[in-house]
Short mmCIF file of C-alpha atoms and ligand atoms in Angstrom, two decimals:
data_model
loop_
_atom_site.label_atom_id
_atom_site.label_comp_id
_atom_site.label_asym_id
_atom_site.label_seq_id
_atom_site.Cartn_x
_atom_site.Cartn_y
_atom_site.Cartn_z
CA MET A 1 0.00 0.00 0.00
CA LYS A 2 1.86 3.06 -1.24
CA THR A 3 0.05 5.61 0.86
CA LEU A 4 1.24 9.15 1.36
CA ALA A 5 2.37 8.28 4.88
CA PHE A 6 4.36 5.37 3.51
CA LYS A 7 6.09 7.60 0.97
CA VAL A 8 6.87 10.17 3.63
CA LEU A 9 8.38 7.48 5.85
CA THR A 10 10.45 6.15 2.99
CA ARG A 11 11.80 9.59 2.28
CA TYR A 12 12.43 10.15 5.95
CA ASN A 13 14.34 6.90 6.20
CA ALA A 14 16.47 7.87 3.22
CA SER A 15 17.19 11.27 4.73
CA VAL A 16 18.31 9.83 8.06
CA GLU A 17 20.30 7.00 6.51
CA HIS A 18 23.51 8.86 7.31
CA LEU A 19 22.45 9.02 10.98
CA LYS A 20 22.17 5.26 11.19
CA ASN A 21 24.56 4.90 14.10
CA SER A 22 22.47 7.18 16.29
CA GLY A 23 19.41 5.68 14.65
CA GLU A 24 16.81 5.38 17.47
CA GLY A 25 14.32 7.62 15.70
CA MET A 26 14.49 5.61 12.54
CA ILE A 27 14.22 2.22 14.22
CA SER A 28 11.15 3.23 16.19
CA LEU A 29 9.29 3.94 12.96
CA HIS A 30 9.16 0.22 12.21
CA ILE A 31 8.36 -1.21 15.61
CA LYS A 32 4.87 -2.46 16.49
CA LEU A 33 3.94 -0.78 19.73
CA PHE A 34 2.41 -2.85 22.50
CA ILE A 35 2.97 -0.04 25.00
CA PRO A 36 0.09 1.84 26.64
CA GLY A 37 0.51 4.88 24.44
CA PRO A 38 1.55 6.24 22.12
CA VAL A 39 -0.02 3.60 19.91
CA ASP A 40 0.42 2.78 16.24
CA VAL A 41 -1.78 4.90 14.01
CA ASP A 42 -3.23 3.57 10.76
CA PRO A 43 -1.77 5.23 7.65
CA ASP A 44 -5.08 6.59 6.38
CA VAL A 45 -5.66 8.29 9.74
CA LEU A 46 -2.14 9.73 9.61
CA GLN A 47 -2.86 11.15 6.18
CA ARG A 48 -5.60 13.36 7.64
CA LEU A 49 -2.88 15.27 9.47
CA ALA A 50 -1.79 16.51 6.05
CA THR A 51 -5.12 18.28 5.40
CA PRO A 52 -4.38 21.85 4.21
CA GLN A 53 -4.35 24.33 7.09
CA ILE A 54 -7.53 26.19 7.99
CA ALA A 55 -8.16 29.38 9.95
CA HIS A 56 -9.15 28.49 13.49
CA ARG A 57 -11.83 31.22 13.45
CA SER A 58 -13.43 30.01 10.23
CA LYS A 59 -16.81 28.40 9.66
CA THR A 60 -14.88 25.26 8.65
CA ALA A 61 -13.28 25.13 12.12
CA THR A 62 -16.68 25.53 13.76
CA GLU A 63 -18.16 22.73 11.68
CA LEU A 64 -15.18 20.48 12.40
CA GLN A 65 -15.51 20.88 16.16
CA LYS A 66 -19.30 20.45 15.98
CA ARG A 67 -18.92 17.12 14.16
CA ILE A 68 -16.27 15.95 16.63
CA SER A 69 -18.49 16.93 19.57
CA GLU A 70 -21.46 14.98 18.29
CA LYS A 71 -19.37 11.88 17.68
CA LEU A 72 -17.61 12.06 21.04
CA GLN A 73 -21.00 12.39 22.72
CA GLN A 74 -21.92 9.05 21.14
CA LEU A 75 -18.64 7.43 22.16
CA MET A 76 -19.04 8.68 25.73
CA TYR A 77 -22.81 8.09 26.00
CA THR A 78 -23.41 11.65 27.11
CA LYS A 79 -25.26 14.87 26.37
CA ASN A 80 -22.61 16.92 28.19
CA THR A 81 -20.50 19.57 26.49
CA ILE A 82 -17.44 18.20 24.71
CA ILE A 83 -14.15 20.08 24.82
CA LEU A 84 -10.75 19.40 23.32
CA SER A 85 -7.45 20.61 24.69
CA THR A 86 -4.25 20.98 22.73
CA SER A 87 -2.38 19.37 25.58
CA SER A 88 -2.04 15.75 26.56
CA GLY A 89 -4.64 14.34 28.96
CA SER A 90 -2.74 15.63 31.99
CA GLY A 91 -3.76 19.15 30.91
CA ILE A 92 -7.47 18.42 31.38
CA MET A 93 -6.74 16.58 34.64
CA GLU A 94 -5.10 19.73 35.96
CA MET A 95 -7.86 21.94 34.50
CA SER A 96 -10.61 19.94 36.17
CA ILE A 97 -9.10 19.37 39.60
CA ARG A 98 -8.21 23.04 39.89
CA SER A 99 -11.45 24.45 38.43
CA CYS A 100 -13.83 22.09 40.25
CA THR A 101 -12.56 21.85 43.83
CA LYS A 102 -13.94 24.47 46.21
CA LYS A 103 -13.58 22.63 49.50
CA ARG A 104 -11.37 19.55 49.32
CA VAL A 105 -10.75 16.74 46.84
CA ALA A 106 -10.72 13.03 47.68
CA VAL A 107 -8.25 11.29 45.38
CA PHE A 108 -8.68 7.51 45.06
CA SER A 109 -5.53 5.95 43.68
CA VAL A 110 -4.67 2.43 42.53
CA GLY A 111 -1.33 3.37 40.97
CA ALA A 112 0.91 6.01 39.46
CA PHE A 113 -1.76 7.87 37.49
CA GLY A 114 -4.06 8.04 40.48
CA ASP A 115 -1.16 9.51 42.42
CA ARG A 116 -0.75 12.10 39.67
CA TRP A 117 -4.14 13.65 40.57
CA TYR A 118 -2.86 14.16 44.09
CA GLN A 119 0.41 15.74 42.90
CA MET A 120 -1.63 18.10 40.73
CA ALA A 121 -3.85 19.10 43.63
CA VAL A 122 -0.88 19.79 45.88
CA SER A 123 1.00 21.79 43.26
CA ASN A 124 -2.09 23.93 42.55
CA ASN A 125 -2.72 24.60 46.24
CA VAL A 126 -5.94 22.57 46.07
CA PRO A 127 -6.67 20.89 49.45
CA ALA A 128 -6.54 17.12 48.93
CA ASP A 129 -6.37 13.72 50.61
CA ILE A 130 -5.35 10.49 48.94
CA PHE A 131 -6.93 7.09 49.58
CA ARG A 132 -5.38 3.85 48.39
CA PRO A 133 -6.85 0.35 48.52
CA GLU A 134 -4.46 -2.59 49.07
CA PRO A 135 -1.99 -3.09 46.19
CA GLY A 136 -3.63 -4.87 43.25
CA LYS A 137 -7.14 -4.07 44.47
CA ALA A 138 -9.71 -1.80 42.83
CA VAL A 139 -11.51 1.08 44.55
CA ARG A 140 -14.74 -0.19 46.10
CA PRO A 141 -17.91 1.96 46.21
CA GLU A 142 -18.11 1.35 49.98
CA MET A 143 -14.70 2.93 50.40
CA VAL A 144 -15.85 6.05 48.53
CA ASP A 145 -19.05 6.17 50.59
CA GLU A 146 -17.10 6.00 53.84
CA VAL A 147 -14.84 8.86 52.77
CA LEU A 148 -17.71 11.07 51.52
CA ARG A 149 -19.74 10.51 54.66
CA THR A 150 -17.23 12.69 56.53
CA GLY A 151 -18.66 15.68 54.62
CA LYS A 152 -15.14 17.02 54.06
CA TYR A 153 -15.04 16.63 50.28
CA ASP A 154 -16.76 18.25 47.32
CA THR A 155 -14.74 16.55 44.56
CA VAL A 156 -13.72 12.95 43.85
CA THR A 157 -11.14 11.73 41.34
CA ILE A 158 -11.05 8.20 39.99
CA THR A 159 -8.73 6.62 37.44
CA HIS A 160 -11.00 4.45 35.32
CA ASN A 161 -8.19 2.34 33.93
CA GLU A 162 -4.93 2.50 35.88
CA THR A 163 -2.24 2.01 33.26
CA SER A 164 0.50 1.21 35.76
CA SER A 165 -1.26 -1.56 37.65
CA GLY A 166 -3.69 -2.82 34.99
CA ILE A 167 -6.71 -2.28 37.24
CA MET A 168 -10.07 -1.12 35.91
CA ASN A 169 -12.12 0.62 38.58
CA PRO A 170 -15.93 0.21 38.75
CA VAL A 171 -16.88 3.77 37.72
CA LYS A 172 -20.62 2.99 37.54
CA ALA A 173 -20.90 1.53 41.06
CA ILE A 174 -18.78 4.40 42.40
CA GLY A 175 -20.97 6.86 40.49
CA ASP A 176 -24.07 5.40 42.15
CA VAL A 177 -22.55 6.23 45.54
CA ILE A 178 -21.53 9.73 44.48
CA LYS A 179 -25.09 10.45 43.28
CA GLN A 180 -26.15 10.33 46.92
CA TYR A 181 -23.91 13.35 47.57
CA PRO A 182 -25.29 16.03 45.24
CA ASP A 183 -22.56 18.55 46.08
CA VAL A 184 -19.74 16.25 44.99
CA VAL A 185 -18.22 16.69 41.54
CA TYR A 186 -17.03 13.42 39.96
CA LEU A 187 -13.83 13.56 37.85
CA VAL A 188 -12.75 10.48 35.88
CA ASP A 189 -9.44 9.89 34.14
CA ALA A 190 -10.33 7.61 31.22
CA VAL A 191 -7.08 8.33 29.38
CA SER A 192 -6.20 4.69 28.71
CA SER A 193 -9.73 3.32 28.28
CA LEU A 194 -11.89 5.72 26.26
CA GLY A 195 -12.38 4.11 22.87
CA GLY A 196 -11.39 0.68 24.22
CA ALA A 197 -13.88 0.07 27.01
CA LYS A 198 -17.47 1.23 27.44
CA ILE A 199 -17.91 4.25 29.69
CA GLU A 200 -21.49 5.49 29.96
CA VAL A 201 -20.78 8.98 31.25
CA ASP A 202 -24.38 10.08 31.92
CA LYS A 203 -25.44 6.78 33.51
CA CYS A 204 -22.38 6.90 35.77
CA GLY A 205 -23.02 10.56 36.65
CA ILE A 206 -19.50 11.58 35.65
CA ASP A 207 -19.00 15.36 35.61
CA VAL A 208 -15.65 15.42 33.82
CA CYS A 209 -14.53 12.39 31.80
CA LEU A 210 -11.21 12.92 30.03
CA ALA A 211 -8.89 11.06 27.68
CA SER A 212 -5.84 11.54 25.47
CA THR A 213 -5.71 10.83 21.74
CA GLN A 214 -2.60 8.61 21.83
CA LYS A 215 -4.13 5.65 23.64
CA CYS A 216 -7.31 3.71 22.78
CA LEU A 217 -8.48 6.40 20.37
CA GLY A 218 -5.67 5.37 18.02
CA LEU A 219 -4.30 8.80 17.13
CA PRO A 220 -0.96 10.57 17.59
CA PRO A 221 -0.31 12.43 20.87
CA GLY A 222 -1.00 16.14 21.24
CA LEU A 223 -4.71 16.46 21.90
CA SER A 224 -7.05 15.47 24.69
CA VAL A 225 -10.83 15.26 24.93
CA ALA A 226 -13.38 15.59 27.72
CA SER A 227 -17.06 15.76 28.54
CA ILE A 228 -18.02 18.53 30.98
CA SER A 229 -21.31 18.59 32.91
CA ASP A 230 -23.28 21.72 33.84
CA LYS A 231 -22.58 20.88 37.47
CA ALA A 232 -18.82 21.04 36.83
CA VAL A 233 -19.30 24.41 35.11
CA GLU A 234 -21.43 25.78 37.96
CA ARG A 235 -18.77 24.70 40.45
CA ALA A 236 -15.99 26.26 38.40
CA LYS A 237 -17.83 29.59 38.40
CA THR A 238 -17.35 29.72 42.17
CA ILE A 239 -13.56 29.25 41.96
CA GLU A 240 -11.71 32.54 41.89
CA TYR A 241 -8.33 31.53 40.44
CA ARG A 242 -8.63 28.94 37.68
CA GLY A 243 -5.49 29.81 35.77
CA PHE A 244 -5.69 31.02 32.19
CA TYR A 245 -4.89 28.50 29.45
CA LEU A 246 -6.55 25.66 31.35
CA ASP A 247 -9.47 27.71 32.70
CA LEU A 248 -12.45 25.39 32.38
CA ILE A 249 -14.96 28.26 32.09
CA ASN A 250 -12.97 30.03 29.44
CA VAL A 251 -12.76 26.90 27.29
CA VAL A 252 -16.33 25.67 27.84
CA SER A 253 -17.99 29.03 27.23
CA ARG A 254 -16.16 29.52 23.95
CA VAL A 255 -17.11 26.03 22.76
CA GLN A 256 -20.71 26.61 23.79
CA LYS A 257 -20.77 29.92 21.91
CA ASP A 258 -19.43 28.89 18.50
CA TYR A 259 -17.56 25.57 18.75
CA GLN A 260 -14.23 27.36 18.83
CA TYR A 261 -11.38 27.74 21.35
CA PRO A 262 -9.86 30.70 23.23
CA ALA A 263 -6.40 29.78 21.87
CA THR A 264 -5.34 28.07 18.64
CA PRO A 265 -6.17 24.35 18.72
CA SER A 266 -4.31 21.61 16.86
CA THR A 267 -6.50 21.58 13.77
CA PRO A 268 -4.43 18.83 12.08
CA LEU A 269 -5.18 16.49 14.98
CA MET A 270 -8.82 17.55 14.86
CA TRP A 271 -9.08 16.42 11.22
CA ALA A 272 -7.55 13.08 12.18
CA LEU A 273 -9.88 12.76 15.19
CA ASP A 274 -12.94 13.58 13.09
CA TYR A 275 -12.00 10.82 10.65
CA GLN A 276 -10.95 8.27 13.28
CA LEU A 277 -14.23 8.73 15.16
CA ASP A 278 -16.09 7.81 11.96
CA ARG A 279 -14.03 4.64 11.74
CA ILE A 280 -14.69 3.83 15.41
CA LEU A 281 -18.43 4.54 15.32
CA TYR A 282 -19.43 3.44 11.85
CA LYS A 283 -16.72 1.19 10.40
CA GLU A 284 -15.89 -1.02 13.36
CA GLY A 285 -18.83 -0.08 15.61
CA LEU A 286 -18.64 0.63 19.33
CA GLU A 287 -19.75 -2.77 20.58
CA ASN A 288 -17.34 -4.57 18.24
CA ARG A 289 -14.51 -2.32 19.30
CA PHE A 290 -15.14 -2.88 23.00
CA MET A 291 -15.47 -6.64 22.42
CA ARG A 292 -12.21 -6.76 20.47
CA HIS A 293 -10.37 -5.07 23.35
CA GLU A 294 -11.90 -7.42 25.90
CA HIS A 295 -11.08 -10.44 23.74
CA LEU A 296 -7.42 -9.39 23.40
CA ALA A 297 -7.26 -8.79 27.15
CA LYS A 298 -8.56 -12.31 27.82
CA ILE A 299 -5.87 -13.79 25.56
CA VAL A 300 -3.07 -11.96 27.38
CA GLN A 301 -4.53 -12.73 30.79
CA ALA A 302 -4.72 -16.46 30.03
CA TRP A 303 -1.18 -16.41 28.66
CA ALA A 304 0.07 -14.52 31.72
CA MET A 305 -1.62 -16.90 34.14
CA LYS A 306 -0.10 -19.86 32.35
CA HIS A 307 3.47 -18.53 32.59
CA PHE A 308 3.46 -15.83 35.29
CA LYS A 309 0.97 -14.07 37.58
CA LEU A 310 -1.29 -11.07 37.17
CA PHE A 311 -0.87 -8.05 39.42
CA ALA A 312 -4.52 -6.95 39.51
CA GLU A 313 -7.36 -8.82 41.22
CA GLU A 314 -9.34 -10.97 38.84
CA ASP A 315 -12.67 -9.16 38.62
CA TYR A 316 -11.14 -5.76 37.89
CA LEU A 317 -8.64 -6.51 35.14
CA SER A 318 -8.09 -3.84 32.51
CA HIS A 319 -9.37 -4.48 29.00
CA THR A 320 -6.65 -2.37 27.42
CA VAL A 321 -3.37 -3.13 29.22
CA THR A 322 -2.20 -6.12 31.25
CA THR A 323 0.33 -5.85 34.07
CA ILE A 324 2.15 -9.15 34.52
CA LEU A 325 4.30 -9.96 37.53
CA ASN A 326 7.77 -11.09 36.47
CA THR A 327 7.67 -14.17 38.70
CA LYS A 328 10.55 -15.84 36.84
CA GLY A 329 12.87 -12.90 37.44
CA TYR A 330 14.03 -12.63 33.83
CA SER A 331 15.38 -9.33 32.56
CA VAL A 332 12.52 -7.32 31.10
CA SER A 333 14.80 -4.73 29.51
CA ASP A 334 16.83 -7.47 27.77
CA LEU A 335 13.57 -8.97 26.54
CA ASN A 336 12.48 -5.64 25.16
CA LYS A 337 15.83 -5.13 23.41
CA GLU A 338 15.47 -8.46 21.64
CA LEU A 339 11.80 -7.80 20.88
CA MET A 340 12.78 -4.53 19.27
CA ASN A 341 15.23 -6.36 17.03
CA ARG A 342 12.24 -8.42 15.95
CA GLY A 343 9.95 -5.41 15.45
CA TYR A 344 7.96 -5.26 18.68
CA MET A 345 7.96 -3.24 21.86
CA ILE A 346 6.29 -3.80 25.24
CA SER A 347 6.53 -1.80 28.49
CA ASN A 348 8.53 -2.44 31.59
CA GLY A 349 6.81 -2.20 34.98
CA TYR A 350 5.96 1.37 35.96
CA GLY A 351 8.09 3.21 38.54
CA ALA A 352 8.96 0.94 41.45
CA PHE A 353 7.63 -2.02 39.42
CA LYS A 354 10.42 -1.74 36.87
CA GLU A 355 11.77 -5.27 36.21
CA LYS A 356 9.35 -6.63 38.84
CA ALA A 357 6.55 -6.54 36.30
CA PHE A 358 6.00 -5.92 32.61
CA ARG A 359 3.05 -4.56 30.71
CA ILE A 360 1.50 -5.55 27.43
CA ALA A 361 -0.93 -3.04 25.98
CA HIS A 362 -3.66 -4.27 23.66
CA MET A 363 -5.34 -1.07 22.61
CA ALA A 364 -6.45 1.02 19.63
CA GLU A 365 -6.10 -0.90 16.34
CA ARG A 366 -4.20 -3.95 17.59
CA THR A 367 -5.48 -7.28 16.27
CA GLU A 368 -5.42 -10.83 17.62
CA LYS A 369 -2.94 -11.76 14.91
CA ASP A 370 -0.49 -9.03 16.04
CA LEU A 371 -0.89 -10.09 19.63
CA GLN A 372 -0.38 -13.80 19.04
CA ALA A 373 2.75 -12.99 17.05
CA LEU A 374 4.10 -10.92 19.94
CA LEU A 375 3.35 -13.62 22.54
CA HIS A 376 5.04 -16.17 20.31
CA GLU A 377 8.19 -14.00 20.14
CA ILE A 378 8.26 -13.65 23.93
CA GLU A 379 7.91 -17.43 24.33
CA ASP A 380 10.73 -17.92 21.87
CA ILE A 381 13.07 -15.41 23.55
CA TRP A 382 12.37 -16.53 27.11
CA LYS A 383 11.99 -20.23 26.13
CA LEU A 384 8.62 -20.47 27.87
C1 PLP B 401 -1.15 8.01 29.87
C2 PLP B 401 -2.01 8.29 31.03
C3 PLP B 401 -2.10 9.56 31.59
C4 PLP B 401 -1.27 10.69 31.11
O1 PLP B 401 -1.75 11.09 29.88
P1 PLP B 401 -0.94 12.17 29.02
O2 PLP B 401 -1.74 12.17 27.76
O3 PLP B 401 0.44 11.64 28.87
O4 PLP B 401 -0.98 13.43 29.75
C5 PLP B 401 -2.97 9.77 32.62
N1 PLP B 401 -3.73 8.78 33.09
C6 PLP B 401 -3.67 7.53 32.59
C7 PLP B 401 -4.54 6.47 33.17
C8 PLP B 401 -2.81 7.26 31.54
O5 PLP B 401 -2.73 6.03 31.04
#
């Protein structure tokens, strides 16, 4: 398939040929990514990035954002306002925790990305407490109820799919608890699950649900998406200092006015998102897409249980990334070096779990065939 992207890559390879000895950049272009973002992007989606530039105040820009909004509302099962941010997902995390916490935020963390909410609160002078279940365990609704009963909190953060530990938290059951506390704003990080697992935002009562493009949405990094409820907006109006670029009110009110943004958005990524959402909704279909992710997860889980152990408890395993305990004590970085020679890449354990665990992502456009080939290579290298 001689697509434009292919030709560009070929030319790029030729132009960096003389850099071969320092060649990381070139090598990575040919490696199938089984890491939890960035993910491989299909060539026809990549081509949309080459759409001729448009003025960000034009009618075309308005129509583009309007189409994206309507499609994201379908993907997220919501009527809430959709915003984009020309930042990675962390930008909207920071926007929402800062703009939505008046009193104190309860951060529930099952790993490194849960902890990130807490670091954001602290660095923005937002009063916060962090609550952690036992390692490997998901957040239980009862735990949230117990914390909210103290009356100290008006915001809750949950990581839907914790990419470090491979745990998927029960956002619906937690949402049912939060509904009993009408003053509490519910923020959900769905960075590594939106587009790969079903999240019914309105049914769950989620006020801000956010994600990045470079994970299950199957796009390059550089843009993030979110749904914002009226309740989140009303709360934000009561917060005096919300910052500027990531001011939730500033962004939401401009989108609600004319589907545009206070600052210049990444229109190339918006073209790619517009197109990719069509593929997700109408070509593959939501249910098929969610089933494919779950099916791939089951394959990796079974493989992991045969040869190793899973980190997360059984009923809350992620559909998009699997964290496997390195019970045999082999070198994960050596494995990855050899895998890269063979055209694949996985992830080491996150933070303190480096070498103690490894992670295989199965998100975005990955297929069973790709995955079986990867598992076969690992078996071959490690002689499993
Ligand atoms: C990747 C990831 C993030 C960080 O997203 P960025 O787009 O890099 O800012 C946050 N939360 C989770 C669960 C993630 O997987």
